mmCIF file of C-alpha atoms in Angstrom:
data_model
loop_
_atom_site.group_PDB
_atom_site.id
_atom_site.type_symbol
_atom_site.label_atom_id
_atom_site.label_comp_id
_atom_site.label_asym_id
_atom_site.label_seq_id
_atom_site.Cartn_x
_atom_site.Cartn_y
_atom_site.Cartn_z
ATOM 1 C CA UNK A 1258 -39.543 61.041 -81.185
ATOM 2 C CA UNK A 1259 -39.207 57.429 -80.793
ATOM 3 C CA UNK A 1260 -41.092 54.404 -81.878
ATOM 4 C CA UNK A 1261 -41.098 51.354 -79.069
ATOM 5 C CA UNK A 1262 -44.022 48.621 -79.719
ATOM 6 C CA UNK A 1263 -45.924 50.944 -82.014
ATOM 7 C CA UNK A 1264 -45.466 53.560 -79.222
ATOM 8 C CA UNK A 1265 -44.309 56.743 -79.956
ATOM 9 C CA UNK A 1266 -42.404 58.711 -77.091
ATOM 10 C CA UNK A 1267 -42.167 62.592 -77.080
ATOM 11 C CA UNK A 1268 -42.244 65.874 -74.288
ATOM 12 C CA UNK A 1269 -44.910 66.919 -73.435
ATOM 13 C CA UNK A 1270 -46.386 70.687 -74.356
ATOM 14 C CA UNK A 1271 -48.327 73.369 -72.970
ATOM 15 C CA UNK A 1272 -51.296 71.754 -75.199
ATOM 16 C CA UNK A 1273 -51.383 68.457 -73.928
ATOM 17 C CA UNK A 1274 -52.079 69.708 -70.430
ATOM 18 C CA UNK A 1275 -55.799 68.981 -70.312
ATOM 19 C CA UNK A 1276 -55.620 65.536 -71.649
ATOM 20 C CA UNK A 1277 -52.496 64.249 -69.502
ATOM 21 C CA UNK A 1278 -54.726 65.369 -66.254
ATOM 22 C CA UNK A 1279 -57.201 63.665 -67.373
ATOM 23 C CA UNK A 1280 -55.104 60.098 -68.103
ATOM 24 C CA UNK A 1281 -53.781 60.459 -64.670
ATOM 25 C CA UNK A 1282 -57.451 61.244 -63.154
ATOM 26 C CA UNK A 1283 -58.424 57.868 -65.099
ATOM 27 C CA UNK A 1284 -55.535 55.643 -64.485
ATOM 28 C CA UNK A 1285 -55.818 56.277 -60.229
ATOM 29 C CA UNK A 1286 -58.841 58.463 -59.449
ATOM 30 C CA UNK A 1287 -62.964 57.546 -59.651
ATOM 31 C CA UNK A 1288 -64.883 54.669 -61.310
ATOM 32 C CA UNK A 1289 -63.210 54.520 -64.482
ATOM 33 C CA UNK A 1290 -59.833 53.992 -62.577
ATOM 34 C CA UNK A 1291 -61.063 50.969 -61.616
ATOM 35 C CA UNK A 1292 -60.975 49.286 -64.918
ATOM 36 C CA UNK A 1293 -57.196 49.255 -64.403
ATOM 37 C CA UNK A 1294 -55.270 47.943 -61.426
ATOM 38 C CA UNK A 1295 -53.575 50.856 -60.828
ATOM 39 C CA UNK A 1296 -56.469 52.524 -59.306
ATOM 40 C CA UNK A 1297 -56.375 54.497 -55.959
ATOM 41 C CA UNK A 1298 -60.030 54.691 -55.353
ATOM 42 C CA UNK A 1299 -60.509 52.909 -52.160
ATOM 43 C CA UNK A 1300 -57.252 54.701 -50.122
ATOM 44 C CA UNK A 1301 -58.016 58.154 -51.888
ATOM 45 C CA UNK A 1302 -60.778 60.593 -53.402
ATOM 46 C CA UNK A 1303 -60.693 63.720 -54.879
ATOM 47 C CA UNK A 1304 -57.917 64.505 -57.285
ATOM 48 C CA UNK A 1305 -54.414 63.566 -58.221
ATOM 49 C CA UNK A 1306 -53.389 66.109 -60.023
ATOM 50 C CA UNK A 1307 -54.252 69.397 -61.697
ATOM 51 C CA UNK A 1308 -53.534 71.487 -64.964
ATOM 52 C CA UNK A 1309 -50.907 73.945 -62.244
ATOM 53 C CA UNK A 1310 -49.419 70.663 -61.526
ATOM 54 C CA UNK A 1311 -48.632 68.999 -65.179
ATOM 55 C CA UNK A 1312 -48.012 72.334 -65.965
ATOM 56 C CA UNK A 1313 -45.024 73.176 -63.666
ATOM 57 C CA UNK A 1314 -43.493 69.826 -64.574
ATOM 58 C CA UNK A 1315 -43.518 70.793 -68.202
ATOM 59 C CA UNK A 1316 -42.105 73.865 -67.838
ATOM 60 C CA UNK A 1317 -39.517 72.759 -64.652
ATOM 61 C CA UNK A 1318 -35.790 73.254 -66.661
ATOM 62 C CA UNK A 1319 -34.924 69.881 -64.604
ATOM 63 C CA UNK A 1320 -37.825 67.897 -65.552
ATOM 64 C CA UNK A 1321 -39.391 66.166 -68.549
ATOM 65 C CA UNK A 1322 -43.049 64.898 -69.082
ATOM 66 C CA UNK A 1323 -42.754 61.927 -71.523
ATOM 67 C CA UNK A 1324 -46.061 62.212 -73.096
ATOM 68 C CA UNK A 1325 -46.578 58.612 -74.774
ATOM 69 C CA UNK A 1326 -48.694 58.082 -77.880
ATOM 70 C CA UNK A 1327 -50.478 54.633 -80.046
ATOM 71 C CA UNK A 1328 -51.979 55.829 -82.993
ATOM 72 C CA UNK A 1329 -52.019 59.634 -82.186
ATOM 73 C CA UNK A 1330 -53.995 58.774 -78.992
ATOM 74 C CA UNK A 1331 -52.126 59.342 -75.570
ATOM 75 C CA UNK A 1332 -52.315 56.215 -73.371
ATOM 76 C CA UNK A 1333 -49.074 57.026 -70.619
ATOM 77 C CA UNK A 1334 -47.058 59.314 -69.251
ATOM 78 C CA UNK A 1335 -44.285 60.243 -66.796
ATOM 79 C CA UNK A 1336 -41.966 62.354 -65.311
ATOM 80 C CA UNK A 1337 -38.298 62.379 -65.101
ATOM 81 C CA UNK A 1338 -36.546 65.015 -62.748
ATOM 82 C CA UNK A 1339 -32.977 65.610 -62.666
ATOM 83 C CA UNK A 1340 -31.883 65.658 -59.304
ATOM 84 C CA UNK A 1341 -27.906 64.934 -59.396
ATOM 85 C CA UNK A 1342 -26.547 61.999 -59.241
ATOM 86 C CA UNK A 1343 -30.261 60.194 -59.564
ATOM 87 C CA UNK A 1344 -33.722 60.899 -61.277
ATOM 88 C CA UNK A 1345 -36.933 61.200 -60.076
ATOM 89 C CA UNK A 1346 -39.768 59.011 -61.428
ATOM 90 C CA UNK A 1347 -43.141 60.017 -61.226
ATOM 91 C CA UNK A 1348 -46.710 61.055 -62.581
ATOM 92 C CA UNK A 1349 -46.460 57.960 -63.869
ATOM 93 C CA UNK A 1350 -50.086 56.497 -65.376
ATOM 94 C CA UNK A 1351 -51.091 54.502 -68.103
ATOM 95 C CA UNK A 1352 -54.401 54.244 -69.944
ATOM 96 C CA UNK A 1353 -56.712 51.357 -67.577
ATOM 97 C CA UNK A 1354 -58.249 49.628 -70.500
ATOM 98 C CA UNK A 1355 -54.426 48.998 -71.019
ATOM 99 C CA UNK A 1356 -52.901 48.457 -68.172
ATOM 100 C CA UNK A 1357 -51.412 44.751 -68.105
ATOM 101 C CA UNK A 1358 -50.670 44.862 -71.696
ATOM 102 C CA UNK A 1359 -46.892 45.267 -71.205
ATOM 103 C CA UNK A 1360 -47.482 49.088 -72.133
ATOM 104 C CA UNK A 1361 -46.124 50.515 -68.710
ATOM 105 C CA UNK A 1362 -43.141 48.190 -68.736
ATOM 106 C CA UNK A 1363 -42.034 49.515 -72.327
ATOM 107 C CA UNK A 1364 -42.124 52.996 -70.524
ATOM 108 C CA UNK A 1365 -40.444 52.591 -67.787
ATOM 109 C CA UNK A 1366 -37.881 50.825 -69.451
ATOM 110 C CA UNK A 1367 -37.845 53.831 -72.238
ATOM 111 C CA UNK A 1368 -37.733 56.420 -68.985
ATOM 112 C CA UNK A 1369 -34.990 54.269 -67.758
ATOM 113 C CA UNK A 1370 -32.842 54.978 -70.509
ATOM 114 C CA UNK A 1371 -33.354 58.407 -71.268
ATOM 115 C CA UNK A 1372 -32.761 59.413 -67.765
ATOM 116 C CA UNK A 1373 -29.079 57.816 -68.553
ATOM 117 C CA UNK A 1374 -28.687 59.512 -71.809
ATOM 118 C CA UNK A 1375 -29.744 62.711 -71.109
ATOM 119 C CA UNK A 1376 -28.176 63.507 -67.849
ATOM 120 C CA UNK A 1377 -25.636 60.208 -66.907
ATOM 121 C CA UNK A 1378 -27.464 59.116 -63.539
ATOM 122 C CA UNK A 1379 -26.944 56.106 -61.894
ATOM 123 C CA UNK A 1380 -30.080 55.682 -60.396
ATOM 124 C CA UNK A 1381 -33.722 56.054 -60.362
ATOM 125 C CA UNK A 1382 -35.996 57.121 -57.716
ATOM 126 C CA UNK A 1383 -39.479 56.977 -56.824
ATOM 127 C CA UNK A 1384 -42.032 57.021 -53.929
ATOM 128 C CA UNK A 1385 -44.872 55.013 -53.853
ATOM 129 C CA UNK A 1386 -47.902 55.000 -51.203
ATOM 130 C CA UNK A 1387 -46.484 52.404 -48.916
ATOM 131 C CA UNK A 1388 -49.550 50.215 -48.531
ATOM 132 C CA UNK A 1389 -49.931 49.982 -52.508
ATOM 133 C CA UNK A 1390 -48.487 46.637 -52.267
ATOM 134 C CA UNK A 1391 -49.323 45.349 -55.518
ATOM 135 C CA UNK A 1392 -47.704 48.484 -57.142
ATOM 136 C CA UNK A 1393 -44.889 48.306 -55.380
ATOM 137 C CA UNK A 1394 -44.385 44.760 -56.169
ATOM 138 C CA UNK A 1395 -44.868 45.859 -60.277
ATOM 139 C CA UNK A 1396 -42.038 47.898 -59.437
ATOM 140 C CA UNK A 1397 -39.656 45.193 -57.620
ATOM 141 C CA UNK A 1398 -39.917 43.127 -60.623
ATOM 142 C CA UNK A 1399 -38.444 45.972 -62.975
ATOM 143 C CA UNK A 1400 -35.473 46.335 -60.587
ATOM 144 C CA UNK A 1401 -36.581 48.167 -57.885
ATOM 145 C CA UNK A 1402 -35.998 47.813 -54.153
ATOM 146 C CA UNK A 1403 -37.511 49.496 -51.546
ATOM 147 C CA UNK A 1404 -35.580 51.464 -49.138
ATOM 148 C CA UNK A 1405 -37.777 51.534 -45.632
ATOM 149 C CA UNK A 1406 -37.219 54.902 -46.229
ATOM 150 C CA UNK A 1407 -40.738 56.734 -45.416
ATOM 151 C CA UNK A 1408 -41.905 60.175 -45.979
ATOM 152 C CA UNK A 1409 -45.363 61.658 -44.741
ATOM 153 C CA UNK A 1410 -48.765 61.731 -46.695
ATOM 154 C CA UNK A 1411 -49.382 65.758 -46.951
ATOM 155 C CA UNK A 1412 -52.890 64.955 -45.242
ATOM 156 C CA UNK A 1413 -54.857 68.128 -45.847
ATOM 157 C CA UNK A 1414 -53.620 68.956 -48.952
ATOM 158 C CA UNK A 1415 -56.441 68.236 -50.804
ATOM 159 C CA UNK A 1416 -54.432 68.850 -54.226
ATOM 160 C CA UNK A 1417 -52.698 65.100 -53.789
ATOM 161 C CA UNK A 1418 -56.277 63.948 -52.778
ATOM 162 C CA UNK A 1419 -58.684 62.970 -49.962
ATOM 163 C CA UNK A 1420 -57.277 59.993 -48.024
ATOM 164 C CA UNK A 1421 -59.395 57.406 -46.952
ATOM 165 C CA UNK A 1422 -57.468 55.914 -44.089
ATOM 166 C CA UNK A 1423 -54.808 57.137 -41.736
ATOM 167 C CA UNK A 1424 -51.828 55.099 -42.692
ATOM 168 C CA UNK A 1425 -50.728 56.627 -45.715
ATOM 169 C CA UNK A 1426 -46.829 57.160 -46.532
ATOM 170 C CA UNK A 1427 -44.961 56.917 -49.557
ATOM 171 C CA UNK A 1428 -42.315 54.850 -49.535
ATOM 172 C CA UNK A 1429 -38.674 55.661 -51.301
ATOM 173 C CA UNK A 1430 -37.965 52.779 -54.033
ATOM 174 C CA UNK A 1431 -34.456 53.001 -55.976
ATOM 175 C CA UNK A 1432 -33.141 50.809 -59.335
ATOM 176 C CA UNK A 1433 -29.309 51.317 -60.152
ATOM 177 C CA UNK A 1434 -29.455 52.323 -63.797
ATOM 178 C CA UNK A 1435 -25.638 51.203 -64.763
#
């Protein structure tokens, strides 16, 4: 465990399934989502993830689910995946009523450098929803470019949601870590 601005950092367990589907319900899905900025309400309904989801990142030998605590209370979380040279960067969601607070950038910076420690990549990956401009903006001003690089929305697969327009995509964004 780690302390960073009276946030503690640790991996996430079988236990803290429930509540780390519902922070990522809160920080992008539904009303309460919109008390952040993060939210995803008006391009998607329905869910964003599920307890088989956070569950198979947990237990994923490649992968770790930084579970992210203030005063025993979870308020973030996100993935890091192993994938060679580069990690993955996802399930990434803060608490709303503290989103622009500096809390995410203390975590991604704290992802950041556990991704180097633990397995020596070079870079980080992510994909974003490609009309999430905002978002993808937050991200450009920790380092991160985008690539162009676009992969399809799984339209129909209602376990990454209901969209609510046709022109979904995520875009690949990349930081070099060294």
């Amino acid at each position: 465990m780690e302390t960073t601005a009276g946030l503690t950092f640790r991996d996430a367990t079988d236990a803290d399934v429930d509540t780390l589907v519902a922070l990522v319900e809160s920080a992008y899905r539904g009303d309460d989502s919109r008390a952040g900025w993060t939210t995803e309400a008006d391009i998607l309904e329905g869910q964003r993830t599920d307890p088989e989801g956070v569950l198979a990142v947990i237990k994923s030998p490649d992968s770790r689910l930084l579970t992210v605590e203030r005063d025993g209370r979870v308020v973030a979380c996100c993935q890091l995946e192993h994938r060679g040279d580069h990690a993955y960067f996802g399930m990434f969601a803060v608490s709303p009523t503290l989103q622009g607070g500096g809390v995410g950038k203390v975590v991604i910076a704290e992802a950041e450098r556990l991704a180097v420690e633990t397995w020596g990549v070079t870079e980080m990956h992510m994909t974003v929803i490609s009309v999430r401009e905002d978002l993808i903006a937050w991200y450009e001003r920790r380092g991160y470019r985008r690539t162009g690089k676009m992969t399809p929305f799984p339209y129909g697969d209602e376990r990454f949601g209901i969209p609510q327009r046709d022109d979904l995509r995520f875009e690949l964004l990349v930081k070099p870590l060294v």
